[in-house]
mmCIF file of C-alpha atoms and ligand atoms in Angstrom:
data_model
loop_
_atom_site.group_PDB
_atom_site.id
_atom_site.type_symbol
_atom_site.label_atom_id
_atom_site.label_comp_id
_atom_site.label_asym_id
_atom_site.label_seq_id
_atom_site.Cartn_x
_atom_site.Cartn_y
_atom_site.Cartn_z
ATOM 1 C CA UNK A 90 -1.772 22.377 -3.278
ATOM 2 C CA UNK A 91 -3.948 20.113 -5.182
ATOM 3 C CA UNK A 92 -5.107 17.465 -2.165
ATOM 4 C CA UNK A 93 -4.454 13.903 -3.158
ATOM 5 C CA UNK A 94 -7.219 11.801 -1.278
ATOM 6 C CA UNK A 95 -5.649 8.327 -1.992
ATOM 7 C CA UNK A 96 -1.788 8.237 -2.666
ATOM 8 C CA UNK A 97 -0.565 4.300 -3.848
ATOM 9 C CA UNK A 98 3.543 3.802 -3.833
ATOM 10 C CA UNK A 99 5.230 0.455 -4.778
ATOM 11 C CA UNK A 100 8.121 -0.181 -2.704
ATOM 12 C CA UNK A 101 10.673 -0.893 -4.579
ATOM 13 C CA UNK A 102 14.906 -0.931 -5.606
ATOM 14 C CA UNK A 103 15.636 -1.766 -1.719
ATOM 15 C CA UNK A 104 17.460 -4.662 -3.135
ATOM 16 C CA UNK A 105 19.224 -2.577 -5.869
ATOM 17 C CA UNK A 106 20.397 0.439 -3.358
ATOM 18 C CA UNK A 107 21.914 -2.130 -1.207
ATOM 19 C CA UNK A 108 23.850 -3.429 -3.774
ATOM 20 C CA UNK A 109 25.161 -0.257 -5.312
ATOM 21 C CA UNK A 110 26.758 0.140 -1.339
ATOM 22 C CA UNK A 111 28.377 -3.290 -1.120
ATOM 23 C CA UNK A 112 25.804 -4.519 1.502
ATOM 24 C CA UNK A 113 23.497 -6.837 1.686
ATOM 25 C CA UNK A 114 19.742 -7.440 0.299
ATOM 26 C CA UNK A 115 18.151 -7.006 3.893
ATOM 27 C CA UNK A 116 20.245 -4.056 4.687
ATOM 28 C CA UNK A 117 18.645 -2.560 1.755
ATOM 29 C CA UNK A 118 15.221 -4.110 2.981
ATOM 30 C CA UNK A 119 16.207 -1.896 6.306
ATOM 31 C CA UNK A 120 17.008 0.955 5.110
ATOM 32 C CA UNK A 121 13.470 0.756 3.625
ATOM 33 C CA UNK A 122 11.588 0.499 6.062
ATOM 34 C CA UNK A 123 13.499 3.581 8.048
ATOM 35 C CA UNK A 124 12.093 5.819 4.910
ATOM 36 C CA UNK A 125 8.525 4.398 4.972
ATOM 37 C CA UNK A 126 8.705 5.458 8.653
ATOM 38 C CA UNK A 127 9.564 8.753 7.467
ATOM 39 C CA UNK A 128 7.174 8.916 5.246
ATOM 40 C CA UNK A 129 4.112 7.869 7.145
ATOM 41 C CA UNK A 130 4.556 10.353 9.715
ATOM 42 C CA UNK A 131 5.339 13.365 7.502
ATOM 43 C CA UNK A 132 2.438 12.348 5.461
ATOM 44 C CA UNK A 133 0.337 12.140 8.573
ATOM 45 C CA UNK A 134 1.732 15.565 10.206
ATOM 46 C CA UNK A 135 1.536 17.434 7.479
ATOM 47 C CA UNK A 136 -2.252 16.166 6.560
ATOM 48 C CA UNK A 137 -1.053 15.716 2.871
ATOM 49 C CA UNK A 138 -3.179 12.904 2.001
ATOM 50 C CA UNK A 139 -6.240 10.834 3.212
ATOM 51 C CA UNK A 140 -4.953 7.443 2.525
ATOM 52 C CA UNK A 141 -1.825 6.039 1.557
ATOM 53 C CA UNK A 142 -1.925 2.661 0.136
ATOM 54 C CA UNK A 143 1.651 0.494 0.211
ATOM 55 C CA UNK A 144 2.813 -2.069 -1.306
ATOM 56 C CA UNK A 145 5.339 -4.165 0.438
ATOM 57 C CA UNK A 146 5.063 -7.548 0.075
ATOM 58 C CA UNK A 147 3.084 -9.175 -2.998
ATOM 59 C CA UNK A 148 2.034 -12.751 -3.192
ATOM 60 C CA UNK A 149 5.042 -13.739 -6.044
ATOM 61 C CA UNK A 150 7.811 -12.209 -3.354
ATOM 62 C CA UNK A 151 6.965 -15.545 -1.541
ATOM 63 C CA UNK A 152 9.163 -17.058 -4.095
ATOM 64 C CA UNK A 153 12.387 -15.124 -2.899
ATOM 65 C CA UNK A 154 15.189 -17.024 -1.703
ATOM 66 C CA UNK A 155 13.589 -18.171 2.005
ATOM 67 C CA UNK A 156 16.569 -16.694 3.759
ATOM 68 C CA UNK A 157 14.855 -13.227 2.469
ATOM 69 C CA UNK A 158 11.497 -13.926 3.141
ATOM 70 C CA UNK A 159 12.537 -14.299 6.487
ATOM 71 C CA UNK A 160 14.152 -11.859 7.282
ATOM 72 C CA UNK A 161 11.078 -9.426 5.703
ATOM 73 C CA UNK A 162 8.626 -11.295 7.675
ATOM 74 C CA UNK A 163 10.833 -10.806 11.017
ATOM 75 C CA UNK A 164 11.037 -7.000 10.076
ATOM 76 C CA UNK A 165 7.399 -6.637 9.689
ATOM 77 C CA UNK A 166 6.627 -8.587 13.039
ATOM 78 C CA UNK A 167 9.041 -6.312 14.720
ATOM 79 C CA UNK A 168 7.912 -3.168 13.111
ATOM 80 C CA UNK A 169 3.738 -3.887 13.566
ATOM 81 C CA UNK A 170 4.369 -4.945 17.333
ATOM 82 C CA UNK A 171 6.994 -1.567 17.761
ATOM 83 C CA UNK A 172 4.345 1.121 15.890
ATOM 84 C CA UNK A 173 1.047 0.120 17.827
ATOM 85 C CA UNK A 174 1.582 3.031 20.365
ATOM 86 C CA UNK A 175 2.788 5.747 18.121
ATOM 87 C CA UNK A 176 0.327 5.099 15.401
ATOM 88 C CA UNK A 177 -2.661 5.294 17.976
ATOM 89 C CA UNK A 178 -1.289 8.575 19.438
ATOM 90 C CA UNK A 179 -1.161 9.986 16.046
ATOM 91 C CA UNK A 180 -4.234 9.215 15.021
ATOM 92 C CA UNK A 181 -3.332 6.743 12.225
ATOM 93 C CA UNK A 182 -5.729 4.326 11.050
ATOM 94 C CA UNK A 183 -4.136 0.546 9.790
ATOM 95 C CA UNK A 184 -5.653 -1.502 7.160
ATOM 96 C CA UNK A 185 -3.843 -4.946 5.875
ATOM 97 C CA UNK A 186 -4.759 -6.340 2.067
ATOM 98 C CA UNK A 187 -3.979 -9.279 1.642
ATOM 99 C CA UNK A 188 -4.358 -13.090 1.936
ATOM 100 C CA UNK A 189 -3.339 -13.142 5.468
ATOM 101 C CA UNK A 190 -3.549 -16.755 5.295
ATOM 102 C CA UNK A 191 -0.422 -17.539 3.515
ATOM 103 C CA UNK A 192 1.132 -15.507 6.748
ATOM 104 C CA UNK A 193 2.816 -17.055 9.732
ATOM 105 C CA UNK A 194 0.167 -16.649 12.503
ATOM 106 C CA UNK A 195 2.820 -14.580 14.750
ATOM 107 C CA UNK A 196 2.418 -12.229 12.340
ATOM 108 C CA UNK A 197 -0.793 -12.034 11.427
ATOM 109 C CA UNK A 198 -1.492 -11.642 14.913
ATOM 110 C CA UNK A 199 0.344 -8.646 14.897
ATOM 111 C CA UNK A 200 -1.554 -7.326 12.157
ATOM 112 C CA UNK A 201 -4.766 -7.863 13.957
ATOM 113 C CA UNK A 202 -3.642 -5.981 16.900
ATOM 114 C CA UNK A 203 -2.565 -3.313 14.784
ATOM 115 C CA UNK A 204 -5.714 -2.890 13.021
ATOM 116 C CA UNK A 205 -7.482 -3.348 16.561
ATOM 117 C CA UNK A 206 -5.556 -0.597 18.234
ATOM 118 C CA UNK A 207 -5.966 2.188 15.522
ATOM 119 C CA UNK A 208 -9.271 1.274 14.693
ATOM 120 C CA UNK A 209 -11.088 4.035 16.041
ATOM 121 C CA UNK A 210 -8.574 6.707 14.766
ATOM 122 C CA UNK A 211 -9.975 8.790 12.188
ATOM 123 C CA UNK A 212 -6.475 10.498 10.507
ATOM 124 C CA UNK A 213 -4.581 9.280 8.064
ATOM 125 C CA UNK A 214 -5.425 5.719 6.674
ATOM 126 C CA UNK A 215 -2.281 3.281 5.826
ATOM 127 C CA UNK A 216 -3.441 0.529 3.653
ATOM 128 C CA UNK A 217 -0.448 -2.088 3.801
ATOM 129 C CA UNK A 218 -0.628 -4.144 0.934
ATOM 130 C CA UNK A 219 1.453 -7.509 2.159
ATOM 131 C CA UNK A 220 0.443 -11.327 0.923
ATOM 132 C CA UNK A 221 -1.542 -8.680 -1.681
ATOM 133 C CA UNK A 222 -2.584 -9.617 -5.689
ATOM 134 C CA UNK A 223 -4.609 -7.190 -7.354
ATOM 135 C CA UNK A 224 -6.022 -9.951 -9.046
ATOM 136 C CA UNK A 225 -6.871 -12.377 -6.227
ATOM 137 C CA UNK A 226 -8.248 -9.314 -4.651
ATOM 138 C CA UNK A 227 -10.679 -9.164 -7.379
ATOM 139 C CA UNK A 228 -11.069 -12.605 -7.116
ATOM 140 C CA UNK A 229 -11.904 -12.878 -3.461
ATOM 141 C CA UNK A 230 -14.346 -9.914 -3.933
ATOM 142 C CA UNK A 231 -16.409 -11.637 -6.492
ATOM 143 C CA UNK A 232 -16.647 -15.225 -4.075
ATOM 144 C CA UNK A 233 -17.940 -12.697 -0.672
ATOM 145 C CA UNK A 234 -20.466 -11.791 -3.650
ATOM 146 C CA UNK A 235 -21.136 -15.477 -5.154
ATOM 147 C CA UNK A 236 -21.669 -16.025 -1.287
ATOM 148 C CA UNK A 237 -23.786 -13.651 -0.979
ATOM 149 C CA UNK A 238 -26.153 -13.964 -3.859
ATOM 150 C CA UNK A 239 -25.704 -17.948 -2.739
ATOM 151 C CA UNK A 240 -27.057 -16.808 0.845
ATOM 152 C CA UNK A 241 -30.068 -14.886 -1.266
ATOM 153 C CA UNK A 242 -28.609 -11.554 0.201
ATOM 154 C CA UNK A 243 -28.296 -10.028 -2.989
ATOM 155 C CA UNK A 244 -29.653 -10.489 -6.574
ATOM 156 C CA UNK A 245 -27.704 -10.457 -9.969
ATOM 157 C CA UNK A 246 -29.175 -6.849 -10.494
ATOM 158 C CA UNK A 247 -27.651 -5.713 -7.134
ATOM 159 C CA UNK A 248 -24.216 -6.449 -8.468
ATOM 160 C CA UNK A 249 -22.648 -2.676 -10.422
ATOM 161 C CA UNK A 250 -19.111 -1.593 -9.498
ATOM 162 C CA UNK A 251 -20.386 0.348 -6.539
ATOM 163 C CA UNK A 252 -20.898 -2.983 -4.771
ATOM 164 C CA UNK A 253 -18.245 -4.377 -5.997
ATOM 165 C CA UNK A 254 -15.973 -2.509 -4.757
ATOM 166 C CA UNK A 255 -17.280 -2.943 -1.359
ATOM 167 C CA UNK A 256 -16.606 -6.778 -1.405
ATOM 168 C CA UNK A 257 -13.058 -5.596 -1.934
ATOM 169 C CA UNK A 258 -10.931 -6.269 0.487
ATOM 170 C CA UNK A 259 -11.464 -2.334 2.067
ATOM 171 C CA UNK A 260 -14.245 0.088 1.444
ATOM 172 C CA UNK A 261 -11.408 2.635 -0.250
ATOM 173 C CA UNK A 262 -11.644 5.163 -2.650
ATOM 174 C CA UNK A 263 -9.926 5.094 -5.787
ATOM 175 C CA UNK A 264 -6.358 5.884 -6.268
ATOM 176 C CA UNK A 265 -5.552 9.391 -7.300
ATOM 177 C CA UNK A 266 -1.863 9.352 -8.075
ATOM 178 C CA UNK A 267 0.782 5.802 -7.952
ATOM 179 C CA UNK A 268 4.156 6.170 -7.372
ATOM 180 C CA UNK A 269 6.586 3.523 -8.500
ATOM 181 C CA UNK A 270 10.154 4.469 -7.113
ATOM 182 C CA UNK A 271 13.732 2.578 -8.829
ATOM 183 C CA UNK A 272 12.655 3.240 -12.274
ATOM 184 C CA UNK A 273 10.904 0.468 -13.343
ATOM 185 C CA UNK A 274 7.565 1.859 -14.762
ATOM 186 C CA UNK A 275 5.090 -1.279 -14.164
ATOM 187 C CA UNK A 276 1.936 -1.732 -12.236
ATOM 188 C CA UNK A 277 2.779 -5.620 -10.750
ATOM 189 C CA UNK A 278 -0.665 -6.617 -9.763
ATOM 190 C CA UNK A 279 -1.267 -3.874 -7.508
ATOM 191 C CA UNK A 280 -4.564 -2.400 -6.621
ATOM 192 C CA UNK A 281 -6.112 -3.006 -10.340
ATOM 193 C CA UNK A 282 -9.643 -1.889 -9.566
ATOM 194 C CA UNK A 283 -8.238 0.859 -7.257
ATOM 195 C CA UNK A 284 -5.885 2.577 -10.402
ATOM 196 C CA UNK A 285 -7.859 3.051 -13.064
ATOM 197 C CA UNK A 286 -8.216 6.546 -13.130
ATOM 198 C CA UNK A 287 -4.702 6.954 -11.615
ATOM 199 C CA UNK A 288 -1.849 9.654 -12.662
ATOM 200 C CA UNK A 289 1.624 7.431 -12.405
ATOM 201 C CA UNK A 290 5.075 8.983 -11.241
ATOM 202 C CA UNK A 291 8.230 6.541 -11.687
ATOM 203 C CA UNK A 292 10.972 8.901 -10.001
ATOM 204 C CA UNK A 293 14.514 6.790 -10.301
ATOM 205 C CA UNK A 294 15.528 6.838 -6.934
ATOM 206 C CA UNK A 295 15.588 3.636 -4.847
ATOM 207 C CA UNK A 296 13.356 3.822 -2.328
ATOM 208 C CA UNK A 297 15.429 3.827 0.889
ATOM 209 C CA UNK A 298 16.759 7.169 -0.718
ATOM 210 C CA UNK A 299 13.003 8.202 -1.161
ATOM 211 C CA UNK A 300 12.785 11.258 1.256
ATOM 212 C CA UNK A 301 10.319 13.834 2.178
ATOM 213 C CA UNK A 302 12.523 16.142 -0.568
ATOM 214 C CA UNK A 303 11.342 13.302 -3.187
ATOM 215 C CA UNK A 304 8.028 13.395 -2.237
ATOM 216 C CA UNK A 305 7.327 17.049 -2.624
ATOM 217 C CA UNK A 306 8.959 16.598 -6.024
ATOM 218 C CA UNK A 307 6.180 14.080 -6.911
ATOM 219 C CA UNK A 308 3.349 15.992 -5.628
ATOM 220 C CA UNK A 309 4.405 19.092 -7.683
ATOM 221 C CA UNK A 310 4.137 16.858 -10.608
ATOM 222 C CA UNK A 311 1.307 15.856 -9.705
ATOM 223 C CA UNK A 312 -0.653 19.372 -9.600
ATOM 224 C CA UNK A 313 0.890 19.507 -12.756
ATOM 225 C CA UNK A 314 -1.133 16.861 -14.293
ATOM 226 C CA UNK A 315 -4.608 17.520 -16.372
ATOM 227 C CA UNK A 316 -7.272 14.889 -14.734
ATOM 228 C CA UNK A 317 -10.200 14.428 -17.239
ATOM 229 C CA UNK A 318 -11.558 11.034 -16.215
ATOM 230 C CA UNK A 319 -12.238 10.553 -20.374
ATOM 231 C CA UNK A 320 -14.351 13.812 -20.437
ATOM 232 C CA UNK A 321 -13.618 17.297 -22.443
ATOM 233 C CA UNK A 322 -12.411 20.164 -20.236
HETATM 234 C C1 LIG B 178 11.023 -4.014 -3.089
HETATM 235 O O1 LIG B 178 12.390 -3.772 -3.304
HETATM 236 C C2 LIG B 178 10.738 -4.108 -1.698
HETATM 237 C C3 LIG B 178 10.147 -5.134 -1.055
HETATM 238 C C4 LIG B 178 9.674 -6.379 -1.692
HETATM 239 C C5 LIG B 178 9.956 -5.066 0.396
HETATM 240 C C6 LIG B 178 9.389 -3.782 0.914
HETATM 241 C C7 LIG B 178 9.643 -3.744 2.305
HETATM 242 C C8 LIG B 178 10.014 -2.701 3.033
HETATM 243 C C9 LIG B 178 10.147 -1.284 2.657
HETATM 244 C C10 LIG B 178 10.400 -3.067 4.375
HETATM 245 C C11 LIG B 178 9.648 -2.562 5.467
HETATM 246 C C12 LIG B 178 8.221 -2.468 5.431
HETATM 247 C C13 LIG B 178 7.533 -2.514 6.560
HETATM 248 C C14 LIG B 178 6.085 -2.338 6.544
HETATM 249 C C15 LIG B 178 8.219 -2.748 7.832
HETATM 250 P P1 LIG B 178 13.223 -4.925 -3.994
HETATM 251 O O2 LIG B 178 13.754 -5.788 -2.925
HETATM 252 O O3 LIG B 178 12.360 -5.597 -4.988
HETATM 253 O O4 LIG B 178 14.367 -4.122 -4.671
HETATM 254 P P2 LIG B 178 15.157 -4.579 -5.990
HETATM 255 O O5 LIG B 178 14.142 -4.636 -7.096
HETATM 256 O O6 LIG B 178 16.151 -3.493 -6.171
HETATM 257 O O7 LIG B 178 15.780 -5.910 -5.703
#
């Protein structure tokens, strides 16, 4: 199989799945998060992929009804404090993007400890994308470099993509192939330096319904793809 270094998938159509079953927005949210779980470890078992870059909660979904917010910031608290074990015995590596300042500092504790506990793991890399703007990721990349240059570390010739993309928020490679599950084909804000070589998949299924079945689907359409990076085969 074609190796994917760095795999990107937008979460999304929890909401939308819940719905279609009578329940209710945070089941769907649930349900979710069970398939992520899923998909981490078969990801990181099978040695499919390098890094996998999520996106799960951007900076607009702070505009949700607060009863929803809530509840998403309650499951990630619960599900970063729950994984710290098992994701250091399997040799998974956390990263958080993000503006972890808009966080509650519970939370962002979590995330710290997270981070701190896999830190020396050298498997797969999860990049969770939560509080996350492509855009004010750009953004806060090009202030660490105004700082910088400001600091007389650097001078305006040092600055070419290579270094900017190491004022990103992570020192990540580009994204190889994005999947957008529920349809929707839209990018959101996410990762917009990371994707712009990237192949895009938008399968219809829902996410919580996003299995290790639907996965294989997507990386057989993936080796199906012709990658020229704007050059002649
Ligand atoms: C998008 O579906 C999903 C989200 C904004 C939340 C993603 C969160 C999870 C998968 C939960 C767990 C994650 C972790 C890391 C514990 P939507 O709600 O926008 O769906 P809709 O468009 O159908 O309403």
């Amino acid at each position: 199989m074609k190796k994917i270094n760095h795999l990107g998938i937008i979460v999304d159509g929890n909401g939308r799945w819940a719905k279609e079953r009578g329940l209710s927005r945070s089941e769907g949210h649930k349900a979710g998060a069970e398939a992520l779980r899923k998909i981490i470890l078969y990801l990181s078992h099978e040695k499919l992929v390098n890094y996998l870059s999520l996106y799960v909660f951007s900076t607009e979904n702070f505009g949700r009804p607060t009863e929803e917010v809530n509840y998403l910031m309650e499951l990630f608290l619960k599900w970063f404090t729950t994984v710290k074990k098992e994701y250091r015995n399997e040799n998974i590596k956390i990263y958080f993007s993000g503006r972890k300042e808009y966080l509650r500092s519970d939370i962002v504790d979590a995330m710290n400890a997270l981070e701190n506990e896999t830190a020396d793991n050298d498997g797969l890399v999860v990049n969770f994308c939560l509080s996350y703007g492509g855009r004010a990721e750009i953004v806060d990349a090009t202030k660490n470099i105004v700082r910088k240059f400001a600091n007389n570390e650097i001078t305006i010739n040092d600055i070419d993509e290579e270094l900017f993309a190491k004022n990103l928020y992570h020192e990540l490679p580009d994204i190889d192939f994005l999947i957008r599950t529920s349809g929707e084909s839209r990018i959101s804000n996410f990762m917009l330096w990371q994707i712009s070589y990237a192949e895009f998949y938008f399968p219809k299924v829902y996410f919580p319904d996003f299995d290790t079945k639907e996965l294989d689907k997507a990386f057989k359409e993936y080796e199906s793809r012709d990658r020229r990076f704007g050059k002649v085969k």
